[in-house]
């Protein structure tokens, strides 16, 4: 009798995808965002407002761009960076300055930190990769100190008059670059789908408020395909 393996969960597929594309990740990101990704990460790090001697957690750190930007802003703070892709963490830990950051394997659904551990939590392109956005944001609320901030960089579906040309651009350009640069059209087809299929800023804001966050603010970037959202724990 043929055996039927259970299909891999979304988390397992995401983990496999990021372990697979690690070598091309930074180069592809620069190309897909026309070099803007690093500036958005600096913006996220600056918005985290970590107090002197404080602590920050960057979740889904990938190759560590937000965590390393935070280190420049807050050299006397303790920066933790977690991801569930071992290969991404290894790549991040090789970068200049990386030894000042604590890199750790962790799943965003179940963070291995106590309640109220951090002054700020950041993440880039995490939410569109998880099954349960609310649970992941609840975990972040839990590990933040009262008054702490979360800052989120995420893609969002384009709206308004540019919606159709930008959607077409994303559909064509991302898989094409994936094919040309990484020779991996399949992984980048997933990234293209998850970019266009994710929530609007207002939908994310509604979940943040439900979880208990206040002072929620957001701005859009890059033809309305990216958003940076910040919020405070009461
Ligand atoms: C697109 S990369 C973003 C990396 C980085 N934040 C940036 O802005 O370049 C997404 C990262 O999220 C990680 N990730 C996705 N789901 C996760 C989860 N449930 N727990 C921990 N990391 C996760 C992936 O392994 C991957 O490294």
mmCIF file of C-alpha atoms and ligand atoms in Angstrom:
data_model
loop_
_atom_site.group_PDB
_atom_site.id
_atom_site.type_symbol
_atom_site.label_atom_id
_atom_site.label_comp_id
_atom_site.label_asym_id
_atom_site.label_seq_id
_atom_site.Cartn_x
_atom_site.Cartn_y
_atom_site.Cartn_z
ATOM 1 C CA UNK A 1 0.000 0.000 0.000
ATOM 2 C CA UNK A 2 1.394 3.462 -0.832
ATOM 3 C CA UNK A 3 2.158 5.462 2.293
ATOM 4 C CA UNK A 4 0.763 8.970 2.499
ATOM 5 C CA UNK A 5 2.994 11.440 4.284
ATOM 6 C CA UNK A 6 1.030 14.312 5.826
ATOM 7 C CA UNK A 7 1.555 17.454 3.694
ATOM 8 C CA UNK A 8 4.213 19.764 5.127
ATOM 9 C CA UNK A 9 2.749 22.552 7.262
ATOM 10 C CA UNK A 10 3.101 26.116 6.017
ATOM 11 C CA UNK A 11 5.806 26.680 8.665
ATOM 12 C CA UNK A 12 7.848 23.748 7.361
ATOM 13 C CA UNK A 13 7.538 24.964 3.785
ATOM 14 C CA UNK A 14 8.546 28.503 4.769
ATOM 15 C CA UNK A 15 11.519 27.159 6.723
ATOM 16 C CA UNK A 16 12.617 25.034 3.753
ATOM 17 C CA UNK A 17 12.217 27.947 1.339
ATOM 18 C CA UNK A 18 14.390 30.292 3.421
ATOM 19 C CA UNK A 19 17.029 27.652 4.057
ATOM 20 C CA UNK A 20 17.136 27.186 0.279
ATOM 21 C CA UNK A 21 17.427 30.836 -0.779
ATOM 22 C CA UNK A 22 19.896 32.030 1.888
ATOM 23 C CA UNK A 23 22.838 32.425 -0.498
ATOM 24 C CA UNK A 24 20.876 34.768 -2.753
ATOM 25 C CA UNK A 25 18.762 36.503 -0.129
ATOM 26 C CA UNK A 26 20.586 39.846 0.287
ATOM 27 C CA UNK A 27 21.288 40.262 -3.431
ATOM 28 C CA UNK A 28 17.696 39.455 -4.395
ATOM 29 C CA UNK A 29 16.343 41.831 -1.758
ATOM 30 C CA UNK A 30 18.489 44.673 -3.051
ATOM 31 C CA UNK A 31 17.310 44.023 -6.616
ATOM 32 C CA UNK A 32 13.620 43.562 -5.767
ATOM 33 C CA UNK A 33 13.497 46.780 -3.714
ATOM 34 C CA UNK A 34 15.871 48.778 -5.954
ATOM 35 C CA UNK A 35 18.227 49.052 -2.994
ATOM 36 C CA UNK A 36 15.615 50.460 -0.564
ATOM 37 C CA UNK A 37 15.427 47.498 1.838
ATOM 38 C CA UNK A 38 18.472 48.567 3.899
ATOM 39 C CA UNK A 39 17.019 52.073 4.381
ATOM 40 C CA UNK A 40 13.666 50.652 5.557
ATOM 41 C CA UNK A 41 15.498 48.422 8.026
ATOM 42 C CA UNK A 42 17.341 51.476 9.383
ATOM 43 C CA UNK A 43 13.973 53.231 9.678
ATOM 44 C CA UNK A 44 12.532 50.246 11.604
ATOM 45 C CA UNK A 45 15.559 50.145 13.924
ATOM 46 C CA UNK A 46 15.402 53.897 14.581
ATOM 47 C CA UNK A 47 11.638 53.723 15.297
ATOM 48 C CA UNK A 48 12.195 51.024 17.932
ATOM 49 C CA UNK A 49 13.400 53.763 20.340
ATOM 50 C CA UNK A 50 15.415 51.422 22.530
ATOM 51 C CA UNK A 51 16.445 53.258 25.718
ATOM 52 C CA UNK A 52 20.097 53.461 26.690
ATOM 53 C CA UNK A 53 21.134 50.119 28.190
ATOM 54 C CA UNK A 54 17.843 48.558 27.040
ATOM 55 C CA UNK A 55 17.081 45.425 25.071
ATOM 56 C CA UNK A 56 15.640 44.683 21.638
ATOM 57 C CA UNK A 57 14.453 41.509 19.930
ATOM 58 C CA UNK A 58 14.483 41.205 16.138
ATOM 59 C CA UNK A 59 12.299 38.241 15.092
ATOM 60 C CA UNK A 60 12.654 36.507 11.701
ATOM 61 C CA UNK A 61 15.962 38.296 11.489
ATOM 62 C CA UNK A 62 17.041 36.466 8.324
ATOM 63 C CA UNK A 63 20.467 37.799 7.377
ATOM 64 C CA UNK A 64 20.233 40.251 10.273
ATOM 65 C CA UNK A 65 19.789 43.562 8.457
ATOM 66 C CA UNK A 66 17.434 45.095 11.070
ATOM 67 C CA UNK A 67 19.431 43.731 14.032
ATOM 68 C CA UNK A 68 22.699 45.129 12.638
ATOM 69 C CA UNK A 69 21.064 48.507 11.959
ATOM 70 C CA UNK A 70 19.807 48.492 15.566
ATOM 71 C CA UNK A 71 23.325 47.870 16.831
ATOM 72 C CA UNK A 72 24.468 51.089 15.146
ATOM 73 C CA UNK A 73 21.622 53.040 16.743
ATOM 74 C CA UNK A 74 21.872 51.471 20.193
ATOM 75 C CA UNK A 75 25.496 50.328 20.715
ATOM 76 C CA UNK A 76 25.071 50.027 24.503
ATOM 77 C CA UNK A 77 21.883 47.953 24.298
ATOM 78 C CA UNK A 78 21.479 44.222 24.218
ATOM 79 C CA UNK A 79 20.265 43.056 20.787
ATOM 80 C CA UNK A 80 18.804 39.561 20.352
ATOM 81 C CA UNK A 81 17.982 38.220 16.912
ATOM 82 C CA UNK A 82 16.019 35.037 16.253
ATOM 83 C CA UNK A 83 14.907 33.015 13.240
ATOM 84 C CA UNK A 84 13.836 29.445 12.514
ATOM 85 C CA UNK A 85 16.151 29.130 9.520
ATOM 86 C CA UNK A 86 19.552 27.866 10.694
ATOM 87 C CA UNK A 87 21.170 28.855 7.410
ATOM 88 C CA UNK A 88 19.908 32.427 7.624
ATOM 89 C CA UNK A 89 21.253 32.698 11.192
ATOM 90 C CA UNK A 90 24.655 31.373 10.129
ATOM 91 C CA UNK A 91 24.796 33.914 7.302
ATOM 92 C CA UNK A 92 23.798 36.747 9.663
ATOM 93 C CA UNK A 93 26.360 35.782 12.294
ATOM 94 C CA UNK A 94 29.160 36.059 9.691
ATOM 95 C CA UNK A 95 28.546 39.738 8.982
ATOM 96 C CA UNK A 96 30.860 42.496 10.277
ATOM 97 C CA UNK A 97 29.851 43.546 13.802
ATOM 98 C CA UNK A 98 27.615 40.489 14.233
ATOM 99 C CA UNK A 99 29.500 39.200 17.275
ATOM 100 C CA UNK A 100 27.899 41.950 19.389
ATOM 101 C CA UNK A 101 24.441 40.442 18.753
ATOM 102 C CA UNK A 102 22.966 37.284 20.304
ATOM 103 C CA UNK A 103 21.738 35.055 17.436
ATOM 104 C CA UNK A 104 19.352 32.318 18.409
ATOM 105 C CA UNK A 105 17.099 29.727 16.797
ATOM 106 C CA UNK A 106 13.441 30.392 17.705
ATOM 107 C CA UNK A 107 9.955 30.074 16.277
ATOM 108 C CA UNK A 108 7.913 33.283 16.283
ATOM 109 C CA UNK A 109 4.856 31.270 17.402
ATOM 110 C CA UNK A 110 6.506 30.298 20.639
ATOM 111 C CA UNK A 111 9.262 32.671 21.732
ATOM 112 C CA UNK A 112 11.707 31.260 24.312
ATOM 113 C CA UNK A 113 11.678 34.443 26.446
ATOM 114 C CA UNK A 114 9.873 35.391 29.607
ATOM 115 C CA UNK A 115 7.064 37.923 29.848
ATOM 116 C CA UNK A 116 8.226 41.548 29.700
ATOM 117 C CA UNK A 117 11.768 40.763 28.529
ATOM 118 C CA UNK A 118 12.337 43.484 25.896
ATOM 119 C CA UNK A 119 12.015 47.246 25.430
ATOM 120 C CA UNK A 120 11.344 46.782 21.715
ATOM 121 C CA UNK A 121 10.488 44.061 19.231
ATOM 122 C CA UNK A 122 11.069 44.407 15.491
ATOM 123 C CA UNK A 123 10.515 42.195 12.473
ATOM 124 C CA UNK A 124 10.738 42.395 8.712
ATOM 125 C CA UNK A 125 8.616 40.220 6.408
ATOM 126 C CA UNK A 126 7.553 37.840 9.157
ATOM 127 C CA UNK A 127 3.788 38.184 9.325
ATOM 128 C CA UNK A 128 3.002 37.177 5.757
ATOM 129 C CA UNK A 129 4.874 33.924 6.351
ATOM 130 C CA UNK A 130 2.950 32.757 9.427
ATOM 131 C CA UNK A 131 -0.335 30.867 9.740
ATOM 132 C CA UNK A 132 -1.745 32.814 12.655
ATOM 133 C CA UNK A 133 -0.813 36.508 12.644
ATOM 134 C CA UNK A 134 -2.749 37.216 15.839
ATOM 135 C CA UNK A 135 -0.979 34.515 17.832
ATOM 136 C CA UNK A 136 2.423 35.754 16.655
ATOM 137 C CA UNK A 137 1.565 39.342 17.646
ATOM 138 C CA UNK A 138 0.266 38.111 21.031
ATOM 139 C CA UNK A 139 3.654 36.455 21.618
ATOM 140 C CA UNK A 140 5.355 39.766 20.867
ATOM 141 C CA UNK A 141 3.012 41.604 23.242
ATOM 142 C CA UNK A 142 3.857 39.071 25.934
ATOM 143 C CA UNK A 143 7.654 39.458 25.660
ATOM 144 C CA UNK A 144 7.518 43.263 25.562
ATOM 145 C CA UNK A 145 7.847 45.356 28.716
ATOM 146 C CA UNK A 146 4.929 47.694 29.454
ATOM 147 C CA UNK A 147 5.525 50.807 27.327
ATOM 148 C CA UNK A 148 7.663 48.805 24.872
ATOM 149 C CA UNK A 149 7.294 49.182 21.120
ATOM 150 C CA UNK A 150 6.815 46.820 18.224
ATOM 151 C CA UNK A 151 7.944 47.961 14.768
ATOM 152 C CA UNK A 152 6.923 45.957 11.720
ATOM 153 C CA UNK A 153 8.193 46.032 8.137
ATOM 154 C CA UNK A 154 5.886 44.128 5.811
ATOM 155 C CA UNK A 155 4.638 43.960 2.254
ATOM 156 C CA UNK A 156 1.057 44.875 1.435
ATOM 157 C CA UNK A 157 -1.120 44.583 -1.654
ATOM 158 C CA UNK A 158 -0.943 47.760 -3.792
ATOM 159 C CA UNK A 159 -4.116 49.888 -3.887
ATOM 160 C CA UNK A 160 -5.295 52.975 -5.772
ATOM 161 C CA UNK A 161 -4.547 54.040 -9.356
ATOM 162 C CA UNK A 162 -1.167 52.265 -9.425
ATOM 163 C CA UNK A 163 -2.680 48.956 -8.303
ATOM 164 C CA UNK A 164 -2.765 47.218 -11.680
ATOM 165 C CA UNK A 165 0.637 48.240 -13.091
ATOM 166 C CA UNK A 166 2.376 47.594 -9.764
ATOM 167 C CA UNK A 167 0.668 44.191 -9.345
ATOM 168 C CA UNK A 168 1.716 43.230 -12.860
ATOM 169 C CA UNK A 169 5.270 44.411 -12.132
ATOM 170 C CA UNK A 170 5.461 42.291 -8.959
ATOM 171 C CA UNK A 171 4.037 39.239 -10.780
ATOM 172 C CA UNK A 172 6.573 39.497 -13.578
ATOM 173 C CA UNK A 173 9.691 40.920 -11.958
ATOM 174 C CA UNK A 174 10.039 38.792 -8.786
ATOM 175 C CA UNK A 175 9.834 35.317 -10.413
ATOM 176 C CA UNK A 176 11.988 36.541 -13.321
ATOM 177 C CA UNK A 177 14.711 37.811 -10.975
ATOM 178 C CA UNK A 178 14.386 34.563 -9.014
ATOM 179 C CA UNK A 179 15.036 32.629 -12.203
ATOM 180 C CA UNK A 180 17.905 34.817 -13.404
ATOM 181 C CA UNK A 181 19.753 35.404 -10.125
ATOM 182 C CA UNK A 182 18.911 32.404 -7.949
ATOM 183 C CA UNK A 183 17.881 29.902 -10.658
ATOM 184 C CA UNK A 184 14.885 29.227 -8.416
ATOM 185 C CA UNK A 185 11.640 30.439 -9.935
ATOM 186 C CA UNK A 186 9.528 28.354 -7.525
ATOM 187 C CA UNK A 187 10.756 29.991 -4.298
ATOM 188 C CA UNK A 188 10.340 33.457 -5.738
ATOM 189 C CA UNK A 189 6.878 32.600 -7.085
ATOM 190 C CA UNK A 190 5.997 31.912 -3.418
ATOM 191 C CA UNK A 191 7.445 35.301 -2.385
ATOM 192 C CA UNK A 192 5.483 37.043 -5.125
ATOM 193 C CA UNK A 193 2.210 35.365 -4.047
ATOM 194 C CA UNK A 194 2.800 36.114 -0.361
ATOM 195 C CA UNK A 195 3.637 39.750 -1.195
ATOM 196 C CA UNK A 196 0.432 40.351 -3.126
ATOM 197 C CA UNK A 197 -1.731 38.142 -0.918
ATOM 198 C CA UNK A 198 -0.954 39.702 2.469
ATOM 199 C CA UNK A 199 -3.149 42.038 4.499
ATOM 200 C CA UNK A 200 -3.625 45.774 4.132
ATOM 201 C CA UNK A 201 -2.167 48.085 6.819
ATOM 202 C CA UNK A 202 -5.673 48.599 8.255
ATOM 203 C CA UNK A 203 -6.162 44.853 8.699
ATOM 204 C CA UNK A 204 -2.842 44.509 10.558
ATOM 205 C CA UNK A 205 -3.669 47.576 12.668
ATOM 206 C CA UNK A 206 -7.022 46.004 13.655
ATOM 207 C CA UNK A 207 -5.244 42.866 14.889
ATOM 208 C CA UNK A 208 -2.631 44.903 16.791
ATOM 209 C CA UNK A 209 -5.453 46.757 18.588
ATOM 210 C CA UNK A 210 -7.254 43.495 19.368
ATOM 211 C CA UNK A 211 -4.069 42.120 20.909
ATOM 212 C CA UNK A 212 -3.870 45.206 23.148
ATOM 213 C CA UNK A 213 -1.389 47.499 21.397
ATOM 214 C CA UNK A 214 -2.038 51.244 21.406
ATOM 215 C CA UNK A 215 -0.520 54.320 19.687
ATOM 216 C CA UNK A 216 -0.588 52.475 16.377
ATOM 217 C CA UNK A 217 0.875 54.376 13.402
ATOM 218 C CA UNK A 218 1.699 53.255 9.876
ATOM 219 C CA UNK A 219 3.180 54.514 6.623
ATOM 220 C CA UNK A 220 3.419 53.030 3.168
ATOM 221 C CA UNK A 221 6.563 52.727 1.034
ATOM 222 C CA UNK A 222 7.582 51.767 -2.474
ATOM 223 C CA UNK A 223 4.476 52.373 -4.608
ATOM 224 C CA UNK A 224 2.265 51.133 -1.770
ATOM 225 C CA UNK A 225 3.795 47.639 -1.747
ATOM 226 C CA UNK A 226 5.459 47.996 1.686
ATOM 227 C CA UNK A 227 4.360 49.258 5.078
ATOM 228 C CA UNK A 228 6.074 50.150 8.344
ATOM 229 C CA UNK A 229 3.781 49.912 11.371
ATOM 230 C CA UNK A 230 4.643 50.789 14.951
ATOM 231 C CA UNK A 231 2.649 50.315 18.148
ATOM 232 C CA UNK A 232 3.053 50.405 21.928
ATOM 233 C CA UNK A 233 2.278 47.939 24.669
ATOM 234 C CA UNK A 234 0.103 49.585 27.326
HETATM 235 C C1 LIG B 1 11.883 37.437 4.044
HETATM 236 S S1 LIG B 1 12.922 36.933 5.367
HETATM 237 C C2 LIG B 1 13.146 38.453 6.223
HETATM 238 C C3 LIG B 1 14.480 38.614 6.884
HETATM 239 C C4 LIG B 1 14.750 39.992 7.479
HETATM 240 N N1 LIG B 1 13.819 40.306 8.541
HETATM 241 C C5 LIG B 1 14.768 41.072 6.429
HETATM 242 O O1 LIG B 1 14.020 42.050 6.543
HETATM 243 O O2 LIG B 1 15.554 40.943 5.486
HETATM 244 C C6 LIG B 1 11.780 36.115 6.401
HETATM 245 C C7 LIG B 1 12.442 35.363 7.531
HETATM 246 O O3 LIG B 1 11.425 34.948 8.419
HETATM 247 C C8 LIG B 1 11.798 33.710 8.952
HETATM 248 N N2 LIG B 1 10.578 33.113 9.508
HETATM 249 C C9 LIG B 1 9.413 32.869 8.869
HETATM 250 N N3 LIG B 1 8.521 32.319 9.721
HETATM 251 C C10 LIG B 1 9.142 32.233 10.933
HETATM 252 C C11 LIG B 1 8.745 31.754 12.215
HETATM 253 N N4 LIG B 1 7.542 31.232 12.425
HETATM 254 N N5 LIG B 1 9.632 31.830 13.224
HETATM 255 C C12 LIG B 1 10.868 32.342 13.026
HETATM 256 N N6 LIG B 1 11.316 32.802 11.832
HETATM 257 C C13 LIG B 1 10.460 32.743 10.799
HETATM 258 C C14 LIG B 1 12.391 32.974 7.758
HETATM 259 O O4 LIG B 1 13.197 31.883 8.142
HETATM 260 C C15 LIG B 1 13.170 34.105 7.086
HETATM 261 O O5 LIG B 1 14.506 34.160 7.517
#
